[in-house]
Amino acid sequence: MSVRVAVAGASGYAGGELLRLLLAHPGVEIGALTGNSNAGQRLGSLQPHLVPLAERVLEATTADVLAGHDVVFLALPHGQSAAVAEQLGPEVLVVDMGADHRLADAADWERFYGSPHAGTWPYGLPELPGGRAALEGSKRIAVPGCYPTAVSLALVPAYTAGLAEAEAVIVAASGTSGAGKAAKPHLLGSEVMGSMSPYGVGGTHRHTPEMIQNLSAAAGERVSVSFTPTLAPMPRGILATCSAKARPGVTAESVRAAYQKAFADEPFVRLLPEGQWPATASVYGSNAVQIQVAYDEAAGRIIAISAIDNLTKGTAGGALQSMNIALGLDESTGLTTIGVAP
Amino acid sequence: MSVRVAVAGASGYAGGELLRLLLAHPGVEIGALTGNSNAGQRLGSLQPHLVPLAERVLEATTADVLAGHDVVFLALPHGQSAAVAEQLGPEVLVVDMGADHRLADAADWERFYGSPHAGTWPYGLPELPGGRAALEGSKRIAVPGCYPTAVSLALVPAYTAGLAEAEAVIVAASGTSGAGKAAKPHLLGSEVMGSMSPYGVGGTHRHTPEMIQNLSAAAGERVSVSFTPTLAPMPRGILATCSAKARPGVTAESVRAAYQKAFADEPFVRLLPEGQWPATASVYGSNAVQIQVAYDEAAGRIIAISAIDNLTKGTAGGALQSMNIALGLDESTGLTTIGVAP
Amino acid sequence: MSVRVAVAGASGYAGGELLRLLLAHPGVEIGALTGNSNAGQRLGSLQPHLVPLAERVLEATTADVLAGHDVVFLALPHGQSAAVAEQLGPEVLVVDMGADHRLADAADWERFYGSPHAGTWPYGLPELPGGRAALEGSKRIAVPGCYPTAVSLALVPAYTAGLAEAEAVIVAASGTSGAGKAAKPHLLGSEVMGSMSPYGVGGTHRHTPEMIQNLSAAAGERVSVSFTPTLAPMPRGILATCSAKARPGVTAESVRAAYQKAFADEPFVRLLPEGQWPATASVYGSNAVQIQVAYDEAAGRIIAISAIDNLTKGTAGGALQSMNIALGLDESTGLTTIGVAP
Amino acid sequence: MSVRVAVAGASGYAGGELLRLLLAHPGVEIGALTGNSNAGQRLGSLQPHLVPLAERVLEATTADVLAGHDVVFLALPHGQSAAVAEQLGPEVLVVDMGADHRLADAADWERFYGSPHAGTWPYGLPELPGGRAALEGSKRIAVPGCYPTAVSLALVPAYTAGLAEAEAVIVAASGTSGAGKAAKPHLLGSEVMGSMSPYGVGGTHRHTPEMIQNLSAAAGERVSVSFTPTLAPMPRGILATCSAKARPGVTAESVRAAYQKAFADEPFVRLLPEGQWPATASVYGSNAVQIQVAYDEAAGRIIAISAIDNLTKGTAGGALQSMNIALGLDESTGLTTIGVAP
């Protein structure tokens, strides 16, 4: 008994990654694939790595085309999901891979995205406290942003265990696919190869309020976040270096114990053995999160570092994991912790 | 009913890629993993992307350790497979991922490898004419070299169809993993990033006689090969640009028809639609071969270009595909044509 | 006594590289800088590496703006140079970094560029036989294409010495800056990092007739060229692997002697010691050409491989070198053979 | 009147970069070049980009060989400079590009380097308050570490102006050449391309005490530093993301004013226009430092980000700049602010 799935936005990086994963998922049947400016084109010319779907032709993103599926994934530009979702019945599982339904605070949404708030859906990060329960049986899922996924998993255990002050400093490096497939001069290979550069500095990146939301929920108080994203010369991957001042009494042992407890039963989170640090290469193409944590006594800070694949666990893999939970399937179906390396 | 598999050389790139694939193969159970200088170490510290095997400890590469498996893969340095293989019984399927048993001509072996010839085993390139038949039921398999895999698939159809003169010119670019995991200064990231460089120029690369062997078999006459390998700034992938003078009467249509016929039923070879050319990114981590061919009338040459992942179809995937055939399993089990892109 | 120089097309890669070199040239004063869609913008926002010119503002590319300079460099899209050049007086040295005035054969131009032929100017490759004489005192210079620069220097000695048959096979890898700064999806960092791919296969690349022109002039007969360019995951650099069948009687010694003779007095060409092969990293940012040649006796072919920086020797450095000759300056002024490595 | 210079450690990355710069310095003559395991080899085989020195042969690093020069640069592994320097007369300008003479606190040295402290030399960062005065006429110079150069220039203005609390959080990304030329498996191209990874986390990196020393001197109080270095997939460059809590009363304007004042007359530091952020590509091969600073009011932090070339301003360029000052030459001789981009 197979679930029939449609993907809106199949020509982009998030849509392509989702299709890569869906092709390996034994319980789904791939239905309609839609694009916008690419409607009418063969998928083989847009996503040449998806050989089994090469002859499929993209359709327009309309309610008619998306109708008649059990699950609809929306891999659309921010601000476009709500209008499409409204036309899909309440019995359809709608998984929004854009930002539209992530934020609980309408004012945050309006400040960072400049449009009316579309509402808040159950949040697709099962590893958060209470995360799975929120997704079970749900018909609407808001897939987290890639940076908030990496950052929340790195710091939530410290906040849940009451180990850290409510001020986090985060510097994260992302591969260029995080910026999408739209051709912009600063994303040309000639520009990015051999170069590291920051952007969205000083709290202006749209993922900032989402991080604050997640960390504050774990801390039970408002956590301030200084977030600096940087563009790294690689196609995929996020390395998030996160730190916060340790509360009095914290020790290296109490920090490690908190992280071991938090991730003991998580199928996709691997707390590395002491002394081993994550690398994005290890999670390339996988849904795994590799994490390490240290307590820097001299500086008085807890440093937690996570590595994910921004397109897999950070977007399409996280979406599929949440779909599995919502549908009552085994959470790991169609997903792997094994990276493609070197 | 699961096949019990041992991997000798599990700490290297070929061994690691094989394990990545074996972990997704439903019909195998992973038994002994051996290393040489790394014996005694946790696999998690050597291959951090192979999360499910992180706690496995490498053993020494001995006959005792390798005994009791249905299949033994040898991912050893060239010249070391024969001695190990001799100690394994005739009922064990031995898959040699090294060069030892590829060449039929002992003089070729001795000239290029400088040691006594160990003999010739059935050759693990099922897409060659008669390739599958040679592997069915076999207990010994010689996995082709990565360059010969890419080059043979690109040019054999032209020779089988009698379209090309017996002089081929090949320039291929390989990702750095083709050079293995041994730390050498010229393979440092600082040296290879941003740089293209040739090596083994002028017919000195050890894969040259293997290409000659395959192309000559297809042509029914000795084919001379000018082969220039180059090192490209990427971890994986081979792009082989192969050409040969067209025989009189050749047309663009006859060339295309020959390639369509050759690959019509091949599960892993994709002849691209006209006008689309292969890119190594499209086959990253997959067992697919993407090929395009053109007839340059002005220059009078047939140009065939193939892209493979050197570690997958070029080594470990090809090995697994051949194992499947030898064991009577579906040839595609545990393998995919879907690349990880971008 | 300083030469006053204008640069039309200062916002692109070729224009930016030229400015980098001009800033280090003791005999020039940088005058007008023009752009097209970028007119009115600060150079600092477009070329942030050119710190001393950061506050300069781009003007429109008009005859008025370009008037009053001793030298005008045209780094414009192909087909636009002729119209601008016509408006500049005969006393102005005009250096066309585009393709418009390279080809002697009008039919070739029309077939490959699809517009009327603008005429032929002295060709800016001093290392060709008679190359310097053609440039001395000239007021018009056609800068060669990047691929023809690399390929001609690699093969002309073989043809001049009568060592090679008149059929050349060339496979060249270029960094992405060769494709320019226009934002196209297939040039995004996400697409090109980790990927090698061919383009313009089968004699369709516009640099093909230019190579044929140069090699035929050296050979004294029409040389056919099979040329396959490939895009490599690096910002700069061309590695050209060129070969041709050796004529009867050729030996390794006669090949080497011909190349030693050809380049003995060339300030920018380095024939490497035997056994050492060129790498693009070694010529990064330099005007040097590193070359090695071999005779593959088994295949009966001469293989010559050159490495250049496509933006320096391949474009802006070659342009400046030719300007120096035309103006009677020391040919090496403002240029270096020293690469930036690693 | 030329200064005669010797370079000990000419086969490594720091030594090679120094030679690249010295070759363009009009006031020096390059004398002895020494290596250790590479003594007796041609420089052309070790540093193929340094064409004019290709035929020079490395000598052993001995006092005899280094004698008779006006300036001796020591590009030796940490801990080896002192022994060599002791054998050079007080009239020789000795520039130590290693760590041996950077730290003022012997206990810091011993804790981080595990050997006896060799003493403290004038510190080669002219942009620090009082930095130039310390170098003028000096015969001994300790070249700063690459990370401390990037970090100190980014944060010292904030501390000098009293704008920041005494707790800095720094995450820096470095190109792989910072790890040197010794062949180690984790530095292979196959490992680093496509991967970001941290190392030396939690205050264990040896550059930490040097940063504390510089920032504390500026602040007039002990500054604690949380420093996380990461390895980025590029050959060169450091991007340092530095932040500290703002003191009460700080505004965006006061922050900007402090940085403008600090760098107004600095020849190599460029405070970018508001809204433009540094990228390592812009300083590739140059001695420039590109800096931007922001005040994140919501998080209450000052964020200062600097980009340098780790081999140029971070090592060899900084060394040459300091040599110029010590010798009374123009500080900028042989150095440039112009990067090689793209």
PDB file of C-alpha atoms in Angstrom, chain B residues 13 175-178 180-185 187-194 232-235, chain D residues 13 175-178 180-185 187-194 232-235:
ATOM      1  CA  TYR B  13      38.568   4.681  -0.098  1.00  0.00           C
ATOM      2  CA  GLY B 175      38.872  13.116  -8.795  1.00  0.00           C
ATOM      3  CA  THR B 176      41.578  12.738  -6.189  1.00  0.00           C
ATOM      4  CA  SER B 177      40.097   9.704  -4.442  1.00  0.00           C
ATOM      5  CA  GLY B 178      41.363   7.708  -7.392  1.00  0.00           C
ATOM      6  CA  GLY B 180      43.882   6.598  -2.704  1.00  0.00           C
ATOM      7  CA  LYS B 181      44.147   7.616   0.921  1.00  0.00           C
ATOM      8  CA  ALA B 182      47.919   7.413   1.373  1.00  0.00           C
ATOM      9  CA  ALA B 183      49.186  10.834   2.406  1.00  0.00           C
ATOM     10  CA  LYS B 184      51.435  12.198  -0.329  1.00  0.00           C
ATOM     11  CA  PRO B 185      52.386  15.882  -0.617  1.00  0.00           C
ATOM     12  CA  LEU B 187      47.647  15.088  -3.063  1.00  0.00           C
ATOM     13  CA  LEU B 188      47.257  17.612  -0.243  1.00  0.00           C
ATOM     14  CA  GLY B 189      44.176  19.761  -0.500  1.00  0.00           C
ATOM     15  CA  SER B 190      46.389  22.839  -0.731  1.00  0.00           C
ATOM     16  CA  GLU B 191      47.992  21.404  -3.857  1.00  0.00           C
ATOM     17  CA  VAL B 192      44.996  20.005  -5.686  1.00  0.00           C
ATOM     18  CA  MET B 193      42.318  22.609  -5.066  1.00  0.00           C
ATOM     19  CA  GLY B 194      42.298  25.049  -7.935  1.00  0.00           C
ATOM     20  CA  ALA B 232      40.990  17.289 -11.200  1.00  0.00           C
ATOM     21  CA  PRO B 233      40.122  19.349  -8.123  1.00  0.00           C
ATOM     22  CA  MET B 234      37.205  17.225  -6.932  1.00  0.00           C
ATOM     23  CA  PRO B 235      37.011  14.233  -4.595  1.00  0.00           C
TER      24      PRO B 235
ATOM     25  CA  TYR D  13      54.288  27.177   2.193  1.00  0.00           C
ATOM     26  CA  GLY D 175      42.327  27.581   4.070  1.00  0.00           C
ATOM     27  CA  THR D 176      44.329  24.394   4.218  1.00  0.00           C
ATOM     28  CA  SER D 177      47.724  25.952   3.588  1.00  0.00           C
ATOM     29  CA  GLY D 178      47.572  27.131   7.195  1.00  0.00           C
ATOM     30  CA  GLY D 180      51.416  23.391   6.232  1.00  0.00           C
ATOM     31  CA  LYS D 181      52.834  21.109   3.590  1.00  0.00           C
ATOM     32  CA  ALA D 182      53.424  18.002   5.671  1.00  0.00           C
ATOM     33  CA  ALA D 183      51.406  15.145   4.198  1.00  0.00           C
ATOM     34  CA  LYS D 184      48.745  14.097   6.697  1.00  0.00           C
ATOM     35  CA  PRO D 185      45.704  12.006   5.761  1.00  0.00           C
ATOM     36  CA  LEU D 187      44.645  17.195   4.807  1.00  0.00           C
ATOM     37  CA  LEU D 188      44.350  15.209   1.595  1.00  0.00           C
ATOM     38  CA  GLY D 189      42.365  16.893  -1.122  1.00  0.00           C
ATOM     39  CA  SER D 190      39.888  14.020  -1.040  1.00  0.00           C
ATOM     40  CA  GLU D 191      39.176  14.782   2.603  1.00  0.00           C
ATOM     41  CA  VAL D 192      39.039  18.553   2.603  1.00  0.00           C
ATOM     42  CA  MET D 193      37.247  19.337  -0.638  1.00  0.00           C
ATOM     43  CA  GLY D 194      33.557  19.686   0.087  1.00  0.00           C
ATOM     44  CA  ALA D 232      37.655  25.345   4.974  1.00  0.00           C
ATOM     45  CA  PRO D 233      37.859  23.790   1.504  1.00  0.00           C
ATOM     46  CA  MET D 234      40.141  26.385  -0.050  1.00  0.00           C
ATOM     47  CA  PRO D 235      43.926  26.658  -0.294  1.00  0.00           C
TER      48      PRO D 235
END
